[in-house]
């Protein structure tokens, strides 16, 4: 074992992705001695196989699409997108899958980086299998924090192993453009990768088992995205299921569909959900079930563990499988561990940094499709199911917002505001349309801050920006109230 690696720490973090890094940073800021254990690349799934490379692939596709929506600009767009240029851009943003820069950052905050596979070995103990064959056992004085993330959940289908389908890793890491690509799944990964690979030159077929895309968002979001995908050339099939697959001669993948037909493609991507990456981290040594999600409190402490030394942040707690939300949890967990180690009460902070309250009512999400989709808080149905008395207002963005008309000729998009009718503040906002992801944070502030609607009248949007949408939503809400 390297001379600079000790065996006793205040905090041990399993996983050096963005969530683990945030835990380590906050714990170090509290003066704690921290070790971070990572078995793959420092930076995790988001940096190398998910958020960063997917957006690097998508941005050129969306940029060209945006240009084609503006008279005078569309004439300058000719030919097809350079896939080699796009792949080169992606490779730069993932540092050619070299994690030395992020490893230096971890060391730079004063944490000890240990490369190897970390497994719990009883309370407050972590055994590490290092690449050099060493097996050190580390001890945590205050906390072990599991930030190991999630993995693709592939369905149990005949032939799936032999067919070697793509997961998000192949979809974001490939440097060749398949002639035909089937995407199975209608969630965020499915719709984003359908957008990217169609733009890069594949003929994409998107198979959605349900009746719409992005089913956890407002129904109109899936409708507009399905329309946008179809207009770009994607074959969108709703109510489609896969009952088996195989590799045929020539390497083509053949999908056997639920209606009895077959679909032959060059590659097939399964984007059918995630499972916790907790099956091989020693959970059985502390009385937990390997491969299970963690049930945590609002400081990310695992409820089932006595003495409160085990925490789970990010995907492993299944609250919101989103990098930004996991980083938020990491900051909360690190701060809470620091406060507890110092014997400080958690309810006295003026900054409210010791509880992940946003997990319950103000989770933002954005999808970089064409058109883009963004939402924060509750949908109308979720709000009603939670027992709220609500009022909803919808606005067709391109019809009433001058900034949208200037942004894109024939701008097509919609916004919805869900208001708590009893308390007068926003419960949720949903946006779909070109460029709307950059407006999401204003909605997040309004929802997280529970800003009364009457105060939002005094947040004046600049003319002529798409943000004037806020004024149109408020006017629609006022008019609806006057009619009642």
CSV table of C-alpha atoms in Angstrom, one decimal:
chain,number,residue,atom,x,y,z
A,1,UNK,CA,0.0,0.0,0.0
A,2,UNK,CA,1.3,3.5,-0.9
A,3,UNK,CA,3.0,5.3,1.9
A,4,UNK,CA,0.6,8.2,1.9
A,5,UNK,CA,-2.5,6.0,2.4
A,6,UNK,CA,-3.4,5.5,6.0
A,7,UNK,CA,-5.9,3.1,7.5
A,8,UNK,CA,-7.9,5.4,9.8
A,9,UNK,CA,-10.1,8.3,8.5
A,10,UNK,CA,-12.9,10.4,9.7
A,11,UNK,CA,-14.9,9.8,6.6
A,12,UNK,CA,-14.6,7.2,3.9
A,13,UNK,CA,-16.4,7.8,0.6
A,14,UNK,CA,-17.1,5.0,-1.8
A,15,UNK,CA,-17.2,6.4,-5.3
A,16,UNK,CA,-15.4,9.4,-6.8
A,17,UNK,CA,-18.0,10.7,-9.1
A,18,UNK,CA,-19.5,14.1,-8.8
A,19,UNK,CA,-21.6,13.1,-5.7
A,20,UNK,CA,-18.6,11.5,-3.9
A,21,UNK,CA,-16.5,14.6,-4.8
A,22,UNK,CA,-19.1,16.9,-3.3
A,23,UNK,CA,-19.3,14.8,-0.1
A,24,UNK,CA,-15.5,14.8,0.2
A,25,UNK,CA,-15.3,18.6,-0.4
A,26,UNK,CA,-17.8,19.5,2.3
A,27,UNK,CA,-16.3,17.0,4.8
A,28,UNK,CA,-12.8,18.4,4.1
A,29,UNK,CA,-14.2,22.0,4.6
A,30,UNK,CA,-15.3,20.8,8.0
A,31,UNK,CA,-11.8,19.8,8.8
A,32,UNK,CA,-12.3,16.1,8.6
A,33,UNK,CA,-9.8,13.5,7.3
A,34,UNK,CA,-11.3,12.0,4.2
A,35,UNK,CA,-10.5,9.0,2.0
A,36,UNK,CA,-12.2,8.5,-1.4
A,37,UNK,CA,-12.2,5.0,-3.0
A,38,UNK,CA,-12.8,4.6,-6.7
A,39,UNK,CA,-12.7,1.4,-8.8
A,40,UNK,CA,-13.1,3.1,-12.2
A,41,UNK,CA,-12.5,6.6,-13.5
A,42,UNK,CA,-12.4,9.5,-11.0
A,43,UNK,CA,-15.4,11.6,-12.2
A,44,UNK,CA,-17.8,8.7,-12.5
A,45,UNK,CA,-20.6,7.9,-14.9
A,46,UNK,CA,-21.7,11.5,-15.5
A,47,UNK,CA,-18.3,12.7,-16.6
A,48,UNK,CA,-17.4,9.9,-19.0
A,49,UNK,CA,-20.5,7.9,-20.0
A,50,UNK,CA,-23.6,10.0,-19.3
A,51,UNK,CA,-24.3,13.7,-18.8
A,52,UNK,CA,-21.1,15.2,-20.3
A,53,UNK,CA,-20.6,13.1,-23.4
A,54,UNK,CA,-24.3,12.9,-24.2
A,55,UNK,CA,-24.6,16.7,-24.2
A,56,UNK,CA,-21.4,17.0,-26.2
A,57,UNK,CA,-23.0,14.8,-28.8
A,58,UNK,CA,-26.4,16.6,-28.7
A,59,UNK,CA,-25.3,20.2,-28.8
A,60,UNK,CA,-24.1,20.2,-32.5
A,61,UNK,CA,-27.4,18.5,-33.5
A,62,UNK,CA,-29.5,21.1,-31.7
A,63,UNK,CA,-27.4,24.0,-32.9
A,64,UNK,CA,-27.9,23.0,-36.6
A,65,UNK,CA,-31.6,22.5,-35.9
A,66,UNK,CA,-31.9,26.0,-34.3
A,67,UNK,CA,-30.1,27.6,-37.3
A,68,UNK,CA,-32.6,26.0,-39.7
A,69,UNK,CA,-35.5,27.6,-37.8
A,70,UNK,CA,-34.3,31.2,-38.6
A,71,UNK,CA,-34.8,32.8,-42.0
A,72,UNK,CA,-31.4,33.9,-43.3
A,73,UNK,CA,-29.5,31.5,-41.2
A,74,UNK,CA,-31.0,28.3,-42.6
A,75,UNK,CA,-29.5,29.2,-46.0
A,76,UNK,CA,-26.1,29.0,-44.5
A,77,UNK,CA,-26.6,25.4,-43.3
A,78,UNK,CA,-25.7,22.9,-46.0
A,79,UNK,CA,-24.5,19.3,-46.0
A,80,UNK,CA,-24.6,17.0,-43.0
A,81,UNK,CA,-23.1,17.1,-39.6
A,82,UNK,CA,-19.5,16.0,-39.4
A,83,UNK,CA,-19.7,13.0,-37.1
A,84,UNK,CA,-15.8,13.0,-36.8
A,85,UNK,CA,-16.0,16.6,-35.6
A,86,UNK,CA,-18.7,15.8,-33.1
A,87,UNK,CA,-16.9,12.7,-31.8
A,88,UNK,CA,-13.7,14.7,-31.5
A,89,UNK,CA,-15.5,17.4,-29.5
A,90,UNK,CA,-17.0,14.7,-27.2
A,91,UNK,CA,-13.6,13.2,-26.7
A,92,UNK,CA,-12.2,16.5,-25.6
A,93,UNK,CA,-15.0,17.0,-23.0
A,94,UNK,CA,-14.4,13.5,-21.5
A,95,UNK,CA,-10.6,14.2,-21.6
A,96,UNK,CA,-10.2,11.1,-23.8
A,97,UNK,CA,-11.3,9.1,-20.8
A,98,UNK,CA,-8.3,10.2,-18.8
A,99,UNK,CA,-9.2,11.0,-15.2
A,100,UNK,CA,-5.8,12.5,-14.1
A,101,UNK,CA,-7.3,16.0,-13.9
A,102,UNK,CA,-10.2,15.0,-11.7
A,103,UNK,CA,-7.8,12.8,-9.6
A,104,UNK,CA,-5.6,15.8,-9.0
A,105,UNK,CA,-8.7,17.8,-7.9
A,106,UNK,CA,-9.6,15.2,-5.3
A,107,UNK,CA,-6.0,15.3,-3.9
A,108,UNK,CA,-6.0,19.1,-4.2
A,109,UNK,CA,-8.8,19.4,-1.6
A,110,UNK,CA,-6.7,17.4,0.8
A,111,UNK,CA,-8.6,14.1,0.5
A,112,UNK,CA,-6.8,10.8,0.0
A,113,UNK,CA,-7.6,9.1,-3.2
A,114,UNK,CA,-7.4,5.3,-3.1
A,115,UNK,CA,-7.9,3.4,-6.4
A,116,UNK,CA,-9.6,0.0,-6.0
A,117,UNK,CA,-12.9,-1.7,-5.3
A,118,UNK,CA,-14.2,-0.8,-1.9
A,119,UNK,CA,-16.5,-3.1,0.1
A,120,UNK,CA,-18.0,-2.7,3.5
A,121,UNK,CA,-16.4,-5.1,6.0
A,122,UNK,CA,-18.6,-4.6,9.0
A,123,UNK,CA,-19.5,-1.4,10.8
A,124,UNK,CA,-17.3,1.6,9.9
A,125,UNK,CA,-14.9,-0.6,8.0
A,126,UNK,CA,-14.0,-0.7,4.3
A,127,UNK,CA,-11.9,-3.3,2.6
A,128,UNK,CA,-10.2,-2.2,-0.6
A,129,UNK,CA,-9.0,-4.5,-3.4
A,130,UNK,CA,-6.3,-2.4,-5.1
A,131,UNK,CA,-5.0,-2.9,-8.6
A,132,UNK,CA,-1.7,-3.9,-7.1
A,133,UNK,CA,-3.3,-6.8,-5.3
A,134,UNK,CA,-3.2,-5.3,-1.8
A,135,UNK,CA,-6.2,-5.6,0.6
A,136,UNK,CA,-6.1,-2.8,3.1
A,137,UNK,CA,-8.9,-2.4,5.6
A,138,UNK,CA,-9.8,1.2,6.4
A,139,UNK,CA,-11.7,2.4,9.4
A,140,UNK,CA,-14.0,5.4,9.6
A,141,UNK,CA,-14.4,7.3,12.8
A,142,UNK,CA,-17.5,9.1,11.8
A,143,UNK,CA,-19.1,8.0,8.5
A,144,UNK,CA,-18.9,5.8,5.4
A,145,UNK,CA,-20.7,7.4,2.5
A,146,UNK,CA,-21.8,5.2,-0.4
A,147,UNK,CA,-21.9,7.1,-3.7
A,148,UNK,CA,-21.5,4.2,-6.1
A,149,UNK,CA,-24.3,5.2,-8.4
A,150,UNK,CA,-26.4,3.0,-10.7
A,151,UNK,CA,-26.1,0.7,-13.7
A,152,UNK,CA,-28.3,0.0,-16.7
A,153,UNK,CA,-31.2,-2.3,-15.9
A,154,UNK,CA,-31.5,-4.6,-18.9
A,155,UNK,CA,-34.8,-6.6,-19.2
A,156,UNK,CA,-34.7,-10.4,-19.0
A,157,UNK,CA,-35.3,-11.2,-22.7
A,158,UNK,CA,-34.5,-14.2,-24.8
A,159,UNK,CA,-31.2,-13.6,-26.7
A,160,UNK,CA,-30.3,-10.3,-25.0
A,161,UNK,CA,-26.9,-11.5,-23.8
A,162,UNK,CA,-25.9,-12.9,-27.2
A,163,UNK,CA,-27.2,-9.8,-29.0
A,164,UNK,CA,-24.8,-7.5,-27.0
A,165,UNK,CA,-27.0,-4.4,-27.0
A,166,UNK,CA,-25.8,-0.9,-26.3
A,167,UNK,CA,-26.3,0.7,-23.0
A,168,UNK,CA,-25.8,4.4,-22.2
A,169,UNK,CA,-22.0,3.7,-22.2
A,170,UNK,CA,-21.9,2.5,-25.8
A,171,UNK,CA,-24.4,5.1,-26.9
A,172,UNK,CA,-22.3,8.0,-25.6
A,173,UNK,CA,-18.9,6.4,-26.4
A,174,UNK,CA,-19.3,5.1,-29.9
A,175,UNK,CA,-17.2,6.6,-32.6
A,176,UNK,CA,-19.0,5.0,-35.5
A,177,UNK,CA,-22.5,5.9,-36.8
A,178,UNK,CA,-24.7,2.8,-37.1
A,179,UNK,CA,-26.7,2.8,-40.3
A,180,UNK,CA,-29.9,1.8,-38.4
A,181,UNK,CA,-30.3,2.1,-34.6
A,182,UNK,CA,-33.2,0.9,-32.5
A,183,UNK,CA,-33.7,2.7,-29.1
A,184,UNK,CA,-35.8,0.8,-26.6
A,185,UNK,CA,-37.2,3.1,-23.9
A,186,UNK,CA,-39.0,6.4,-23.8
A,187,UNK,CA,-37.2,8.0,-20.8
A,188,UNK,CA,-34.5,10.7,-20.8
A,189,UNK,CA,-31.7,8.5,-22.2
A,190,UNK,CA,-34.0,7.1,-24.9
A,191,UNK,CA,-35.3,10.4,-26.2
A,192,UNK,CA,-31.9,12.1,-26.0
A,193,UNK,CA,-30.0,9.4,-27.7
A,194,UNK,CA,-32.7,9.1,-30.4
A,195,UNK,CA,-32.2,12.8,-31.0
A,196,UNK,CA,-28.4,12.6,-31.1
A,197,UNK,CA,-28.0,9.6,-33.3
A,198,UNK,CA,-30.6,10.6,-35.8
A,199,UNK,CA,-28.8,13.9,-36.1
A,200,UNK,CA,-25.5,12.2,-36.6
A,201,UNK,CA,-26.9,10.1,-39.5
A,202,UNK,CA,-28.4,7.0,-38.2
A,203,UNK,CA,-31.9,5.9,-39.1
A,204,UNK,CA,-33.4,5.7,-35.6
A,205,UNK,CA,-36.5,3.7,-34.5
A,206,UNK,CA,-37.7,4.6,-31.0
A,207,UNK,CA,-39.7,1.9,-29.3
A,208,UNK,CA,-41.9,3.2,-26.4
A,209,UNK,CA,-43.8,0.6,-24.5
A,210,UNK,CA,-46.3,3.0,-23.1
A,211,UNK,CA,-48.6,5.6,-24.8
A,212,UNK,CA,-46.2,8.5,-24.7
A,213,UNK,CA,-42.6,9.7,-24.2
A,214,UNK,CA,-41.1,11.0,-21.0
A,215,UNK,CA,-44.2,9.6,-19.1
A,216,UNK,CA,-43.3,11.2,-15.8
A,217,UNK,CA,-43.6,14.7,-17.2
A,218,UNK,CA,-46.8,16.5,-18.2
A,219,UNK,CA,-48.4,14.6,-21.1
A,220,UNK,CA,-48.0,17.5,-23.6
A,221,UNK,CA,-44.2,17.2,-23.3
A,222,UNK,CA,-44.1,13.7,-24.8
A,223,UNK,CA,-46.5,14.8,-27.5
A,224,UNK,CA,-44.3,17.7,-28.6
A,225,UNK,CA,-41.1,15.7,-28.4
A,226,UNK,CA,-42.6,12.8,-30.4
A,227,UNK,CA,-43.6,15.3,-33.0
A,228,UNK,CA,-40.1,16.8,-33.1
A,229,UNK,CA,-38.5,13.4,-33.4
A,230,UNK,CA,-40.8,12.4,-36.2
A,231,UNK,CA,-40.1,15.6,-38.1
A,232,UNK,CA,-36.4,14.9,-37.8
A,233,UNK,CA,-36.9,11.4,-39.3
A,234,UNK,CA,-37.1,9.2,-36.3
A,235,UNK,CA,-39.6,6.3,-36.5
A,236,UNK,CA,-41.5,6.7,-33.2
A,237,UNK,CA,-43.6,3.7,-32.3
A,238,UNK,CA,-45.8,3.9,-29.2
A,239,UNK,CA,-47.2,0.9,-27.5
A,240,UNK,CA,-44.3,-1.2,-28.8
A,241,UNK,CA,-42.7,-4.0,-26.9
A,242,UNK,CA,-39.7,-6.3,-27.5
A,243,UNK,CA,-40.1,-10.0,-26.7
A,244,UNK,CA,-36.7,-11.3,-27.9
A,245,UNK,CA,-33.7,-10.5,-30.0
A,246,UNK,CA,-30.8,-12.1,-31.8
A,247,UNK,CA,-27.8,-11.3,-33.9
A,248,UNK,CA,-28.3,-12.4,-37.5
A,249,UNK,CA,-25.7,-13.1,-40.2
A,250,UNK,CA,-23.7,-10.0,-41.0
A,251,UNK,CA,-23.9,-8.8,-37.4
A,252,UNK,CA,-27.3,-7.1,-37.6
A,253,UNK,CA,-29.5,-7.2,-34.5
A,254,UNK,CA,-33.0,-8.5,-35.1
A,255,UNK,CA,-35.7,-7.5,-32.6
A,256,UNK,CA,-38.8,-9.7,-32.2
A,257,UNK,CA,-41.6,-7.2,-31.4
A,258,UNK,CA,-44.8,-7.8,-29.4
A,259,UNK,CA,-47.0,-7.6,-32.4
A,260,UNK,CA,-45.2,-10.5,-34.1
A,261,UNK,CA,-43.1,-8.4,-36.5
A,262,UNK,CA,-39.4,-8.1,-36.6
A,263,UNK,CA,-37.0,-5.1,-36.8
A,264,UNK,CA,-33.5,-5.5,-38.2
A,265,UNK,CA,-31.0,-2.8,-37.2
A,266,UNK,CA,-27.2,-2.3,-37.0
A,267,UNK,CA,-27.3,-1.7,-33.2
A,268,UNK,CA,-29.9,-1.7,-30.4
A,269,UNK,CA,-29.8,0.6,-27.4
A,270,UNK,CA,-31.7,-0.4,-24.3
A,271,UNK,CA,-32.6,2.6,-22.2
A,272,UNK,CA,-35.0,0.8,-19.9
A,273,UNK,CA,-34.1,2.1,-16.5
A,274,UNK,CA,-31.4,1.9,-13.8
A,275,UNK,CA,-30.5,-0.4,-10.9
A,276,UNK,CA,-28.4,0.4,-7.8
A,277,UNK,CA,-24.8,-0.4,-8.1
A,278,UNK,CA,-24.8,-1.9,-4.6
A,279,UNK,CA,-24.6,-5.6,-5.3
A,280,UNK,CA,-20.9,-6.0,-4.6
A,281,UNK,CA,-20.1,-3.5,-1.9
A,282,UNK,CA,-20.4,-5.7,1.2
A,283,UNK,CA,-23.9,-4.7,2.3
A,284,UNK,CA,-24.5,-8.1,3.8
A,285,UNK,CA,-21.7,-7.4,6.4
A,286,UNK,CA,-23.9,-4.7,7.9
A,287,UNK,CA,-27.3,-6.4,7.6
A,288,UNK,CA,-28.4,-4.9,4.4
A,289,UNK,CA,-29.5,-6.7,1.1
A,290,UNK,CA,-26.9,-6.6,-1.7
A,291,UNK,CA,-28.2,-4.9,-4.8
A,292,UNK,CA,-30.9,-2.9,-2.9
A,293,UNK,CA,-31.6,0.9,-2.9
A,294,UNK,CA,-30.9,2.7,0.3
A,295,UNK,CA,-33.7,4.2,2.4
A,296,UNK,CA,-32.2,7.5,3.8
A,297,UNK,CA,-33.3,10.5,5.9
A,298,UNK,CA,-33.0,14.1,4.7
A,299,UNK,CA,-29.3,14.1,5.7
A,300,UNK,CA,-28.8,11.0,3.5
A,301,UNK,CA,-28.1,8.8,6.5
A,302,UNK,CA,-29.3,5.2,6.0
A,303,UNK,CA,-32.2,4.6,8.4
A,304,UNK,CA,-31.7,0.9,8.9
A,305,UNK,CA,-28.2,1.3,10.3
A,306,UNK,CA,-27.7,1.7,14.1
A,307,UNK,CA,-25.4,4.5,15.3
A,308,UNK,CA,-26.0,6.4,12.0
A,309,UNK,CA,-22.6,6.0,10.5
A,310,UNK,CA,-23.7,4.9,7.0
A,311,UNK,CA,-24.9,7.4,4.4
A,312,UNK,CA,-26.0,6.9,0.8
A,313,UNK,CA,-26.0,9.9,-1.6
A,314,UNK,CA,-26.9,10.1,-5.3
A,315,UNK,CA,-28.5,7.3,-7.3
A,316,UNK,CA,-28.1,4.7,-4.6
A,317,UNK,CA,-31.0,6.2,-2.5
A,318,UNK,CA,-33.4,6.3,-5.5
A,319,UNK,CA,-34.7,9.8,-4.6
A,320,UNK,CA,-33.9,11.4,-7.9
A,321,UNK,CA,-31.5,9.7,-10.4
A,322,UNK,CA,-30.1,13.1,-11.6
A,323,UNK,CA,-26.5,14.2,-11.3
A,324,UNK,CA,-27.4,17.7,-10.0
A,325,UNK,CA,-29.7,16.3,-7.4
A,326,UNK,CA,-27.0,13.8,-6.3
A,327,UNK,CA,-24.5,16.6,-6.0
A,328,UNK,CA,-27.0,18.5,-3.8
A,329,UNK,CA,-27.4,15.5,-1.6
A,330,UNK,CA,-23.6,15.2,-1.5
A,331,UNK,CA,-23.2,18.7,-0.2
A,332,UNK,CA,-25.9,18.2,2.4
A,333,UNK,CA,-24.4,14.8,3.6
A,334,UNK,CA,-20.9,16.2,3.8
A,335,UNK,CA,-22.1,19.3,5.8
A,336,UNK,CA,-24.2,17.1,8.1
A,337,UNK,CA,-21.4,14.7,8.8
A,338,UNK,CA,-19.1,17.7,9.6
A,339,UNK,CA,-21.7,19.2,12.0
A,340,UNK,CA,-22.3,15.9,13.7
A,341,UNK,CA,-18.6,15.3,14.1
A,342,UNK,CA,-18.3,18.7,15.8
A,343,UNK,CA,-21.2,18.0,18.0
A,344,UNK,CA,-23.3,20.8,16.4
A,345,UNK,CA,-27.1,20.7,16.2
A,346,UNK,CA,-28.3,20.4,12.6
A,347,UNK,CA,-31.3,22.8,13.0
A,348,UNK,CA,-29.3,25.9,13.8
A,349,UNK,CA,-27.7,26.6,10.4
A,350,UNK,CA,-28.8,29.9,8.9
A,351,UNK,CA,-28.2,28.5,5.4
A,352,UNK,CA,-30.5,25.5,5.7
A,353,UNK,CA,-27.7,23.2,4.5
A,354,UNK,CA,-28.5,20.1,6.6
A,355,UNK,CA,-31.6,18.7,5.0
A,356,UNK,CA,-32.4,17.6,1.4
A,357,UNK,CA,-35.8,19.2,1.3
A,358,UNK,CA,-35.7,19.9,-2.4
A,359,UNK,CA,-35.8,16.1,-3.0
A,360,UNK,CA,-39.5,16.3,-1.9
A,361,UNK,CA,-40.9,19.2,-3.9
A,362,UNK,CA,-38.4,21.1,-6.1
A,363,UNK,CA,-36.5,18.6,-8.2
A,364,UNK,CA,-35.5,20.1,-11.6
A,365,UNK,CA,-34.9,18.0,-14.7
A,366,UNK,CA,-33.9,18.9,-18.2
A,367,UNK,CA,-33.8,16.9,-21.5
A,368,UNK,CA,-31.8,18.1,-24.4
A,369,UNK,CA,-34.1,16.9,-27.2
A,370,UNK,CA,-35.5,18.9,-30.1
A,371,UNK,CA,-37.5,20.6,-28.8
A,372,UNK,CA,-36.0,20.8,-25.3
A,373,UNK,CA,-38.0,19.8,-22.2
A,374,UNK,CA,-37.6,21.1,-18.7
A,375,UNK,CA,-39.6,20.9,-15.5
A,376,UNK,CA,-39.3,21.4,-11.7
A,377,UNK,CA,-41.6,20.4,-8.9
A,378,UNK,CA,-44.9,18.6,-9.4
A,379,UNK,CA,-47.0,17.9,-12.5
A,380,UNK,CA,-50.7,18.7,-12.2
A,381,UNK,CA,-51.6,15.1,-11.6
A,382,UNK,CA,-48.8,14.6,-9.0
A,383,UNK,CA,-50.0,17.7,-7.2
A,384,UNK,CA,-53.6,16.5,-7.1
A,385,UNK,CA,-52.6,13.0,-6.0
A,386,UNK,CA,-50.7,14.7,-3.1
A,387,UNK,CA,-53.9,16.4,-2.0
A,388,UNK,CA,-53.3,19.9,-3.2
A,389,UNK,CA,-56.0,22.2,-4.4
A,390,UNK,CA,-54.5,23.5,-7.6
A,391,UNK,CA,-54.9,25.9,-10.5
A,392,UNK,CA,-53.1,25.3,-13.8
A,393,UNK,CA,-52.4,27.6,-16.6
A,394,UNK,CA,-51.0,26.8,-20.0
A,395,UNK,CA,-49.4,29.1,-22.5
A,396,UNK,CA,-48.5,28.4,-26.2
A,397,UNK,CA,-45.0,30.0,-26.1
A,398,UNK,CA,-44.7,30.8,-29.8
A,399,UNK,CA,-48.1,32.4,-30.0
A,400,UNK,CA,-47.7,35.0,-27.2
A,401,UNK,CA,-44.0,35.6,-26.5
A,402,UNK,CA,-42.3,38.0,-28.8
A,403,UNK,CA,-38.8,36.8,-27.7
A,404,UNK,CA,-39.8,33.3,-28.7
A,405,UNK,CA,-40.9,34.5,-32.2
A,406,UNK,CA,-37.5,36.2,-32.6
A,407,UNK,CA,-35.6,33.2,-31.2
A,408,UNK,CA,-37.1,30.9,-33.9
A,409,UNK,CA,-39.4,31.4,-36.8
A,410,UNK,CA,-42.5,29.4,-36.1
A,411,UNK,CA,-41.5,28.7,-32.6
A,412,UNK,CA,-43.5,25.8,-31.2
A,413,UNK,CA,-43.6,25.2,-27.4
A,414,UNK,CA,-45.8,25.1,-24.4
A,415,UNK,CA,-45.5,26.1,-20.7
A,416,UNK,CA,-47.6,25.0,-17.7
A,417,UNK,CA,-47.6,26.6,-14.3
A,418,UNK,CA,-49.2,24.6,-11.4
A,419,UNK,CA,-50.2,26.8,-8.5
A,420,UNK,CA,-51.3,25.9,-4.9
A,421,UNK,CA,-54.7,27.5,-4.9
A,422,UNK,CA,-54.8,27.7,-1.1
A,423,UNK,CA,-51.3,29.1,-0.4
A,424,UNK,CA,-50.8,31.0,-3.6
A,425,UNK,CA,-47.3,29.8,-4.6
A,426,UNK,CA,-46.0,27.6,-7.4
A,427,UNK,CA,-45.9,23.8,-7.1
A,428,UNK,CA,-44.5,23.1,-10.5
A,429,UNK,CA,-43.5,24.5,-13.8
A,430,UNK,CA,-43.1,22.6,-17.1
A,431,UNK,CA,-41.5,24.0,-20.3
A,432,UNK,CA,-41.1,22.5,-23.7
A,433,UNK,CA,-39.6,24.3,-26.7
A,434,UNK,CA,-36.3,25.4,-28.2
A,435,UNK,CA,-33.9,26.8,-25.6
A,436,UNK,CA,-36.2,26.3,-22.6
A,437,UNK,CA,-33.6,24.5,-20.5
A,438,UNK,CA,-31.8,27.8,-19.8
A,439,UNK,CA,-35.0,29.2,-18.3
A,440,UNK,CA,-35.4,26.3,-15.8
A,441,UNK,CA,-33.5,27.8,-13.0
A,442,UNK,CA,-35.8,30.8,-12.6
A,443,UNK,CA,-38.7,28.3,-12.2
A,444,UNK,CA,-36.6,26.3,-9.8
A,445,UNK,CA,-36.1,29.4,-7.6
A,446,UNK,CA,-39.8,30.2,-7.7
A,447,UNK,CA,-40.8,26.7,-6.7
A,448,UNK,CA,-38.0,26.1,-4.1
A,449,UNK,CA,-38.5,29.5,-2.6
A,450,UNK,CA,-42.3,29.1,-2.5
A,451,UNK,CA,-42.5,32.6,-3.9
A,452,UNK,CA,-46.1,33.9,-3.8
A,453,UNK,CA,-47.6,34.5,-7.3
A,454,UNK,CA,-48.4,38.1,-6.4
A,455,UNK,CA,-44.6,38.7,-5.8
A,456,UNK,CA,-43.7,37.3,-9.2
A,457,UNK,CA,-45.4,40.2,-10.9
A,458,UNK,CA,-42.5,42.3,-9.6
A,459,UNK,CA,-39.8,40.1,-11.2
A,460,UNK,CA,-39.7,42.0,-14.5
A,461,UNK,CA,-38.5,40.0,-17.5
A,462,UNK,CA,-36.4,41.7,-20.1
A,463,UNK,CA,-37.9,42.5,-23.5
A,464,UNK,CA,-37.6,40.8,-26.0
A,465,UNK,CA,-36.4,37.6,-24.3
A,466,UNK,CA,-38.2,34.2,-24.1
A,467,UNK,CA,-38.3,34.9,-20.4
A,468,UNK,CA,-41.3,37.1,-21.0
A,469,UNK,CA,-43.1,33.8,-20.9
A,470,UNK,CA,-43.3,34.4,-17.1
A,471,UNK,CA,-45.4,37.5,-17.7
A,472,UNK,CA,-47.7,35.7,-20.0
A,473,UNK,CA,-48.2,32.9,-17.5
A,474,UNK,CA,-49.1,35.3,-14.8
A,475,UNK,CA,-51.5,37.1,-17.1
A,476,UNK,CA,-53.1,33.8,-17.9
A,477,UNK,CA,-53.4,32.9,-14.2
A,478,UNK,CA,-55.0,36.3,-13.4
A,479,UNK,CA,-57.5,36.0,-16.3
A,480,UNK,CA,-58.4,32.5,-15.1
A,481,UNK,CA,-58.9,33.7,-11.6
A,482,UNK,CA,-61.1,36.6,-12.8
A,483,UNK,CA,-63.3,34.2,-14.7
A,484,UNK,CA,-64.0,32.1,-11.5
